[in-house]
C-alpha positions as a printed Julia matrix, in Angstrom:
140×3 Matrix{Float64}:
 112.18  148.89   79.61
 110.92  145.45   79.23
 114.2   144.01   80.28
 114.27  146.17   83.4
 110.76  144.83   84.37
 111.92  141.26   83.91
 115.17  141.89   85.82
 113.35  143.34   88.87
 110.75  140.65   88.78
 113.54  137.93   88.88
 115.35  139.71   91.67
 111.98  139.82   93.64
 111.38  136.15   93.09
 114.87  135.09   94.2
 114.37  137.02   97.5
 110.91  135.9    98.04
 111.91  132.12   97.63
 114.95  132.57  100.04
 112.72  134.3   102.67
 110.12  131.62  102.28
 112.69  128.87  102.72
 114.24  130.6   105.74
 110.81  131.08  107.3
 109.67  127.52  106.94
 113.07  125.96  108.14
 111.75  126.37  111.76
 108.47  124.96  110.93
 109.78  121.58  109.88
 111.07  119.24  112.52
 112.37  115.63  111.58
 112.65  113.12  114.28
 114.06  109.72  113.38
 111.89  106.87  114.83
 113.71  103.86  113.65
 116.55  102.69  111.44
 117.51   99.04  111.51
 118.32   95.93  109.49
 116.86   93.69  112.08
 113.4    92.9   113.69
 113.34   93.37  117.49
 114.15   89.68  118.18
 117.54   90.08  116.2
 116.63   88.53  112.99
 117.56   90.06  109.7
 114.73   91.83  107.68
 114.27   90.31  104.28
 111.73   91.69  101.88
 109.47   89.21  100.13
 109.66   88.56   96.45
 106.86   89.81   94.18
 104.8    92.89   93.44
 105.21   95.12   96.53
 102.21   96.29   98.43
 102.37   98.56  101.53
  99.49   98.39  104.02
  99.1   100.84  106.8
  96.66  100.04  109.8
  95.63  101.57  112.92
  95.22   98.9   115.54
  93.39   99.46  118.89
  93.46   97.25  121.87
  91.2    97.78  124.88
  92.69   97.71  128.3
  93.33   94.09  129.29
  92.75   93.01  125.59
  95.08   90.83  123.65
  95.87   90.37  119.95
  95.93   86.56  120.39
  99.09   84.43  119.19
  99.86   85.22  115.67
 102.73   85.83  113.24
 103.56   88.13  110.27
 105.07   86.64  107.11
 106.2    90.0   105.95
 108.3    92.8   107.56
 106.39   95.57  109.36
 106.85   98.65  111.4
 104.96   99.49  114.3
 104.67  102.73  116.42
 102.77  102.8   119.65
 100.81  105.94  119.6
  98.89  105.63  122.94
  99.08  103.25  125.99
 101.32  100.45  127.2
 101.74   97.32  125.27
 103.43   94.05  126.23
 104.59   91.7   123.53
 105.44   88.21  124.42
 107.23   85.67  122.04
 106.57   82.08  122.0
 110.0    81.41  123.55
 109.06   83.61  126.54
 110.87   86.81  125.69
 108.97   89.91  126.62
 109.18   93.53  125.33
 107.14   96.32  126.97
 106.47   99.43  124.95
 105.12  102.93  125.99
 103.5   105.53  123.77
 106.19  106.94  121.32
 108.09  103.7   121.07
 108.82  102.36  117.47
 109.94   98.78  116.44
 110.49   96.53  113.54
 108.06   93.68  114.29
 109.18   90.02  114.39
 108.69   88.08  111.22
 107.44   84.45  111.12
 107.73   84.35  114.86
 104.59   83.63  116.99
 103.86   86.54  119.46
 100.99   87.97  121.56
 100.41   91.67  122.27
  98.58   92.63  125.44
  97.38   96.02  126.65
  98.84   96.23  130.12
  97.6    99.68  130.84
  94.17  101.36  131.95
  93.84  103.19  128.63
  93.34  101.89  125.11
  96.46  101.05  123.08
  96.68  102.53  119.64
  99.33  101.21  117.25
 100.2   102.43  113.79
 101.41   99.31  111.78
 102.84   99.5   108.38
 103.41   96.18  106.59
 105.75   95.81  103.57
 104.12   92.88  101.84
 103.33   91.69   98.35
 100.07   91.57   96.56
  97.85   88.59   97.62
 100.03   87.68  100.74
  98.38   87.73  104.12
  99.78   90.23  106.72
  98.68   88.31  109.75
  98.46   84.5   110.41
  96.78   83.38  113.68
  98.12   80.56  115.57
  96.2    77.15  115.33
C-alpha cells in the first residue's frame, strides 16, 4: 500500500513539473542585446588584471546636457533605455543612439555624450573593472 502511494505521488510530480515547464515556456522571452569582442570604435576588449568588480549605474542626462569629455579605463556595456544620445570621439567620429540601442563603450578613448533629444536620456551602464580602479576619468 505504501509503495502505491509513493508511486502515484511520483507520477503526479512528474506530470506537474512537465506542465509547469510547458506553461512557463511562453512567459520567458530572451532577446540578445549585444555580443562582441570589440568596443564600438573597433578596439579589442581586454579585461583588466586584478580582483574583478562589476558596477552597474543608471545615468540620466537632461535635454541638451552633456557628460563632458571623459574616458573609461575598463570595459563597459551601455544600453540606452530612453531618449536620443550622440557620442563624439576626440577624433571626430560620431555615433547616435536611440532608446533600445546597446553598445560596448570605448576604452581609454576620450569621448563626450550629449542628449540631442527633447526628453531625458537614461542609460544603463555596466562596468567590468577591478577593485580600487576608477570607472571614469575626466579630461583635463
